[in-house]
Short mmCIF file of C-alpha atoms in Angstrom, two decimals:
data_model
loop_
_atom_site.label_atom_id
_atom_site.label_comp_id
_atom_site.label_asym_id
_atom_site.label_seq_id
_atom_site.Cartn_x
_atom_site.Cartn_y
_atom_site.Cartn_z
CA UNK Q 1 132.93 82.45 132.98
CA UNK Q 2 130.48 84.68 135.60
CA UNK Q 3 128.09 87.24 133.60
CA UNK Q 4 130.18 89.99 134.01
CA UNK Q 5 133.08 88.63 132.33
CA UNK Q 6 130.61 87.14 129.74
CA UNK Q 7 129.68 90.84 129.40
CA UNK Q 8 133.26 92.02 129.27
CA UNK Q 9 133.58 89.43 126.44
CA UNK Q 10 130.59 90.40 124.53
CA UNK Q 11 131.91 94.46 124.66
CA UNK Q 12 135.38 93.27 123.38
CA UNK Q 13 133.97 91.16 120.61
CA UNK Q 14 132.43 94.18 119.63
CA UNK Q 15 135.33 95.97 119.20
CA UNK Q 16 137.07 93.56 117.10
CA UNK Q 17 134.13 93.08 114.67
CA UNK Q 18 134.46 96.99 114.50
CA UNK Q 19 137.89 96.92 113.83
CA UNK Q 20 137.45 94.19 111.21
CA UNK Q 21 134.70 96.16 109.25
CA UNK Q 22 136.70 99.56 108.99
CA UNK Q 23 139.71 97.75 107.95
CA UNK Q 24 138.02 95.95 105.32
CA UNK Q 25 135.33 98.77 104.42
CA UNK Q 26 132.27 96.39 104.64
CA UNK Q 27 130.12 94.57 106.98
CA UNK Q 28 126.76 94.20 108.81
CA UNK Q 29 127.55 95.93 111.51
CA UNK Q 30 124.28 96.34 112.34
CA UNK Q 31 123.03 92.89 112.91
CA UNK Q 32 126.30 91.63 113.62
CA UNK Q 33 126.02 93.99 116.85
CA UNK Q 34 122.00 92.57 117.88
CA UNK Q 35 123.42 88.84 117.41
CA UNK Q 36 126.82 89.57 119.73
CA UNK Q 37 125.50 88.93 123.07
CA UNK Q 38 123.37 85.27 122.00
CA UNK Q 39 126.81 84.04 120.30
CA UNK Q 40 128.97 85.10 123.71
CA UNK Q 41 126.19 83.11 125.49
CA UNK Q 42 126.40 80.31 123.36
CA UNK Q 43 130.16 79.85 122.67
CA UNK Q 44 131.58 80.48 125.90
CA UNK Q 45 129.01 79.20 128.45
CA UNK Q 46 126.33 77.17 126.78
CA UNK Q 47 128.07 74.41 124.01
CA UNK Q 48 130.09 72.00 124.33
CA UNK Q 49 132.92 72.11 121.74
CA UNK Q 50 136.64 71.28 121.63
CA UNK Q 51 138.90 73.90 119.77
CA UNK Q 52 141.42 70.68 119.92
CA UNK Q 53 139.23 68.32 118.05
CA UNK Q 54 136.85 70.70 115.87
CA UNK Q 55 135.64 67.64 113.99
CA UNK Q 56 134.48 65.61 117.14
CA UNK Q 57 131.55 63.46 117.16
CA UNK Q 58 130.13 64.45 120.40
CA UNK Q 59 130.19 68.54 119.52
CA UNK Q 60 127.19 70.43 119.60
CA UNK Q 61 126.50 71.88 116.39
CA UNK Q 62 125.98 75.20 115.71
CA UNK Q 63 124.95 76.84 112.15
CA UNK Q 64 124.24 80.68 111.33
CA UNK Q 65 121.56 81.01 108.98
CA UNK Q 66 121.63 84.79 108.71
CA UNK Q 67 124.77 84.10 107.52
CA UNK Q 68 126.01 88.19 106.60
CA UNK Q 69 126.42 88.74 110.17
CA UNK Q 70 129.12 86.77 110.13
CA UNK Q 71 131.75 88.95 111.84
CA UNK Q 72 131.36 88.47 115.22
CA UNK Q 73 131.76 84.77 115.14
CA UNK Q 74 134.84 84.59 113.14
CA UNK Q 75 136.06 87.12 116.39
CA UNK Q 76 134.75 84.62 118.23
CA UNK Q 77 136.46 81.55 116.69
CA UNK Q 78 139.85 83.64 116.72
CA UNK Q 79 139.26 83.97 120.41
CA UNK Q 80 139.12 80.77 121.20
CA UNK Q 81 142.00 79.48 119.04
CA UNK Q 82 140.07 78.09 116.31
CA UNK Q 83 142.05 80.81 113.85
CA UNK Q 84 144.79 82.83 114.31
CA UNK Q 85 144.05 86.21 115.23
CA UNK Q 86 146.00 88.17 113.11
CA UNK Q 87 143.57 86.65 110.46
CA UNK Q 88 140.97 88.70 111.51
CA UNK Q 89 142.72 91.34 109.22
CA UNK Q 90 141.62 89.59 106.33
CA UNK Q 91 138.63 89.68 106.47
CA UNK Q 92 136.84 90.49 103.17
CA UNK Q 93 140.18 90.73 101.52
CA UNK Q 94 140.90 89.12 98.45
CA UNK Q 95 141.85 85.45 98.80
CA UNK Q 96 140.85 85.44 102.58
CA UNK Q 97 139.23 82.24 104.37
CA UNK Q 98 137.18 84.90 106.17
CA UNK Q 99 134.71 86.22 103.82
CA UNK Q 100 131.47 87.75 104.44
CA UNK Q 101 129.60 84.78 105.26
CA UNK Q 102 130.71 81.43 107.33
CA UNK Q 103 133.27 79.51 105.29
CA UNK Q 104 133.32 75.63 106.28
CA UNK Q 105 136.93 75.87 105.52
CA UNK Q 106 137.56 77.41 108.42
CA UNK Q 107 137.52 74.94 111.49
CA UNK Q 108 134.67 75.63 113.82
CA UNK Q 109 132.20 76.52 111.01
CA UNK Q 110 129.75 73.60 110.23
CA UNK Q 111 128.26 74.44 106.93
CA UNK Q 112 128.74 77.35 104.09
CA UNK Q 113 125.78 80.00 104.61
CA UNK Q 114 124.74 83.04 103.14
CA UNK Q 115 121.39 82.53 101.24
CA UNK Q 116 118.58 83.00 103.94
CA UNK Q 117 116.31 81.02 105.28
CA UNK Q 118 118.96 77.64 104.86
CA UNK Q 119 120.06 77.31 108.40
CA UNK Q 120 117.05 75.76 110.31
CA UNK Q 121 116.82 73.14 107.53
CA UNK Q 122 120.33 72.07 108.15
CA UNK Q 123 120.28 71.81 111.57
CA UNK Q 124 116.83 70.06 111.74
CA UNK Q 125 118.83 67.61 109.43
CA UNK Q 126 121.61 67.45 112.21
CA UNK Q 127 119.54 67.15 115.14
CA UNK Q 128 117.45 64.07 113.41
CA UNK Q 129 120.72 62.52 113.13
CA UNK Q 130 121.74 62.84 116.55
CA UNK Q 131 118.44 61.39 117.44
CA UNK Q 132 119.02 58.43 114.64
CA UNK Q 133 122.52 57.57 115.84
CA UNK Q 134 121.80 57.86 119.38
CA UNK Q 135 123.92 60.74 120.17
CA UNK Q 136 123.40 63.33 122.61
CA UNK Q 137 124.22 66.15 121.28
CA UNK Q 138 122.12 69.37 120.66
CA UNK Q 139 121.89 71.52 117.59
CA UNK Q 140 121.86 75.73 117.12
CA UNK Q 141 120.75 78.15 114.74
CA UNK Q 142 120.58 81.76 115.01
CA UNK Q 143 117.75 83.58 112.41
CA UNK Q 144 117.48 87.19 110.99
CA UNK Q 145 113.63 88.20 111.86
CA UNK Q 146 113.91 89.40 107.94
CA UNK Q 147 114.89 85.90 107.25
CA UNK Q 148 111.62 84.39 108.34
CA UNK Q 149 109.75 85.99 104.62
CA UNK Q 150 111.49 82.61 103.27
CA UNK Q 151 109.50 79.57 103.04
CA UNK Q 152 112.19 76.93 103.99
CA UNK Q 153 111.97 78.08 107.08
CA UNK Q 154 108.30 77.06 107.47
CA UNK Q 155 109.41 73.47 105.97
CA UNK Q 156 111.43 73.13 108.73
CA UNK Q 157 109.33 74.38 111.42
CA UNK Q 158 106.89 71.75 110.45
CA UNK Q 159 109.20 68.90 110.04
CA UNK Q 160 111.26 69.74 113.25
CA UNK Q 161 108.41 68.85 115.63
CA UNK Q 162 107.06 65.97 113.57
CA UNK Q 163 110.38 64.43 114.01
CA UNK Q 164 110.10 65.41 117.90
CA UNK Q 165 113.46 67.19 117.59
CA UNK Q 166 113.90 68.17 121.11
CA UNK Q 167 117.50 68.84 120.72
CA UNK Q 168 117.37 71.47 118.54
CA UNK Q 169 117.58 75.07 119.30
CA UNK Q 170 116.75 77.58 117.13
CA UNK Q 171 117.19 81.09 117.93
CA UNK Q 172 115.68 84.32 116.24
CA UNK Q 173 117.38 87.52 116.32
CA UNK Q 174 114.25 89.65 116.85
CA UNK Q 175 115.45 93.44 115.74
CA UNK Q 176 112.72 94.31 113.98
CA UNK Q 177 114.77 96.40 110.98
CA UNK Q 178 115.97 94.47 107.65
CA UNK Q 179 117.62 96.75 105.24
CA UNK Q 180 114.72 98.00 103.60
CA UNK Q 181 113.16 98.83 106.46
CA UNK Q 182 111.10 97.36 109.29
CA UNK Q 183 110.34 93.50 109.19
CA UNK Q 184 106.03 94.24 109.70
CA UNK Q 185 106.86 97.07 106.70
CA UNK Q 186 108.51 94.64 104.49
CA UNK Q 187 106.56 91.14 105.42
CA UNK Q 188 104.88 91.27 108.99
CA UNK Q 189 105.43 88.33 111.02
CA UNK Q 190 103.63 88.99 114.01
CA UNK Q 191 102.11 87.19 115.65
CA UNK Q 192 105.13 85.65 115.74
CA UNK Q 193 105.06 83.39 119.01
CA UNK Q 194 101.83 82.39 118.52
CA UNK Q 195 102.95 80.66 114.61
CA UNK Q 196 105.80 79.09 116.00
CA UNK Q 197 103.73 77.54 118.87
CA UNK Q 198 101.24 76.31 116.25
CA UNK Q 199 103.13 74.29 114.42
CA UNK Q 200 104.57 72.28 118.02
CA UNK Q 201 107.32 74.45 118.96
CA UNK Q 202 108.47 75.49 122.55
CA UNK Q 203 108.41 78.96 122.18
CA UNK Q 204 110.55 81.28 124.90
CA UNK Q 205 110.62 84.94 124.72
CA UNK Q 206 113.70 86.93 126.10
CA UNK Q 207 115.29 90.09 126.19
CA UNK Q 208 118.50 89.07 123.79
CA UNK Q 209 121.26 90.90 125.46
CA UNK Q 210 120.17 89.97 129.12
CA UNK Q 211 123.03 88.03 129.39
CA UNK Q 212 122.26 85.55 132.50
CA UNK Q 213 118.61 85.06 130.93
CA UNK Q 214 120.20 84.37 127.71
CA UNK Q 215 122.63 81.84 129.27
CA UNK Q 216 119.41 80.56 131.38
CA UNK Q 217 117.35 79.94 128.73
CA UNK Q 218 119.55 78.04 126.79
CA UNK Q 219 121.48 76.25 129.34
CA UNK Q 220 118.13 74.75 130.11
CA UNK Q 221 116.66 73.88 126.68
CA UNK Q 222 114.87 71.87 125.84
CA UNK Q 223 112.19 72.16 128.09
CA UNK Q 224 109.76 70.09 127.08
CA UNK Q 225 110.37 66.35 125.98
CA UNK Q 226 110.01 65.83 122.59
CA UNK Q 227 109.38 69.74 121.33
CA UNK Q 228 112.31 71.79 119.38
CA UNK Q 229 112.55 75.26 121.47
CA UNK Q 230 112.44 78.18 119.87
CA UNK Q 231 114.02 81.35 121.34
CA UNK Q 232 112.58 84.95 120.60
CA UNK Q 233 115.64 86.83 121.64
CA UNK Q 234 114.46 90.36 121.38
CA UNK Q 235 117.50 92.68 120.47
CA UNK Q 236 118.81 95.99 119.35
CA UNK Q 237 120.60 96.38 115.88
CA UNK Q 238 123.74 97.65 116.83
CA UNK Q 239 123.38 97.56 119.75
CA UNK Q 240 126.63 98.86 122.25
CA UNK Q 241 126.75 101.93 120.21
CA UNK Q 242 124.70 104.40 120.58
CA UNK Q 243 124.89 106.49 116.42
CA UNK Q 244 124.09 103.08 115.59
CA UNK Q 245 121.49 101.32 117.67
CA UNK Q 246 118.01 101.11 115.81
CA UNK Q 247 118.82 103.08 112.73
CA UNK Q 248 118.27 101.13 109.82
CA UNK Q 249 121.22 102.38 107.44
CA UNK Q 250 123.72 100.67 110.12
CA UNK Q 251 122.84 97.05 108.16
CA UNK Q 252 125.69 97.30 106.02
CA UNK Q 253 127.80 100.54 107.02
CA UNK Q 254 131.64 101.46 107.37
CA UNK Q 255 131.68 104.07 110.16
CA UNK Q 256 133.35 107.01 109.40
CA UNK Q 257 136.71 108.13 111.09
CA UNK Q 258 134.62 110.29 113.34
CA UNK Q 259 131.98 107.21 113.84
CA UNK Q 260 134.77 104.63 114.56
CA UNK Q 261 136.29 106.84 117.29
CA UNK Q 262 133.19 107.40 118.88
CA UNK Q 263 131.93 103.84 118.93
CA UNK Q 264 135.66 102.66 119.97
CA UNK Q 265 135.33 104.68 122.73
CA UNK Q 266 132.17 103.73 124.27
CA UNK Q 267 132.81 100.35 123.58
CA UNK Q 268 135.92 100.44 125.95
CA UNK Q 269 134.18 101.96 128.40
CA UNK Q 270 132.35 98.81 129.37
CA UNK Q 271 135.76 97.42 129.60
CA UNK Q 272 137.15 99.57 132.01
#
């Protein structure tokens, strides 16, 4: 898939997750939007997964640890035949597979998340046991910026490069706003780069919805031999429509009637 279809992709992904939160009146619309464009890299130019085999040995793995922005991969996984589609219109419901975090009952998720900060420990646990068994195969995460206040994250970021985990990729969805406000209000992480670097990590910076960078970048990873990468993917919450893009209340928001036309439209713009 070229970058203008991966583009295309990433606009019409949108619009799903959109429909998905006004149907079920809830969501995190907001940092479901920021995180689109790095998933759309990742799931349908970067990993190497079989929808026909979920469970095969060889997979890359991928696990969300800011697990309430769920929505746009179960659009993803729907896309690509993981899940029926018309599931999608469960979401949140009562009963439904599809709740507000990833659900390992659903093929294509690897593990349950939801409480922060639980992602990069997984997947450094993953990656080791690619390295242990000899397999080739590389292990994802994508963070919340907010997410980083938790202190199993900085367990992992110690133990990743100790273990020389060069296959693992860990991405952080750098928006700058958590629901109470911004992330240096609430717990200020910068210098970010510069901590991650510290403790042995290859650290990349990017703009996180340039989509050929993005696909770049982690086409490419690792760069260095025995370093994890870490990817600063600098984004917009909500971004791709414009009421929404860096205002904080858009975390967890149902657009109106009004709202949802307005972002429907300019959302199918890009598709025209």
């Amino acid at each position: 898939m070229d970058i203008k279809a991966l583009e295309k992709k990433a606009a019409q992904l949108r619009i799903d997750v959109l429909k998905m939160i006004k149907e079920a009146g809830a969501g995190h619309i907001g940092g479901a939007y920021s995180s689109t464009d790095i998933l759309t890299a990742l799931y349908y130019s970067v990993m190497n997964i079989d929808v026909n085999n979920p469970e095969w040995k060889d997979r890359d793995r991928y696990v969300q640890s800011k697990g309430h922005a769920v929505e746009p991969l179960w659009a993803i996984l729907a896309d690509q035949g993981f899940i029926q589609k018309e599931e999608l219109k469960t979401f949140s419901r009562f009963g439904t597979r599809l709740i507000g975090h990833p659900n390992n009952k659903v093929d294509g998720i690897e593990m349950n998340t939801g409480s922060l900060g639980h992602g990069l420990p997984i997947v450094t646990g993953m990656a080791l046991a690619a390295k242990l068994d000899g397999k080739s195969y590389r292990a994802f995460t994508l963070m919340g910026d907010g997410e980083l206040a938790e202190g199993s994250i900085w367990e992992a970021a110690m133990a990743a490069p100790h273990y020389k985990l060069d296959n693992l990729i860990a991405i952080i969805d750098r928006n700058k706003l958590q629901i109470t406000g911004t992330t240096e209000q609430v717990m200020s992480l910068e210098p970010l780069a510069e901590k991650w670097a510290s403790f042995g990590w290859e650290v990349i910076e990017i703009d996180g919805h340039d989509m050929a960078h993005l696909v770049q970048v982690l086409t490419e990873a690792p760069r260095k031999k025995d370093k994890p990468t870490l990817i600063i993917a600098n984004t917009i919450k909500g971004k791709g429509i414009s009421i929404a893009e860096n205002i904080p209340s858009w975390h967890h928001h149902v657009p109106t009637d009004e709202q949802y036309e307005l972002a429907l439209a300019e959302l199918e713009e890009v598709l025209a």
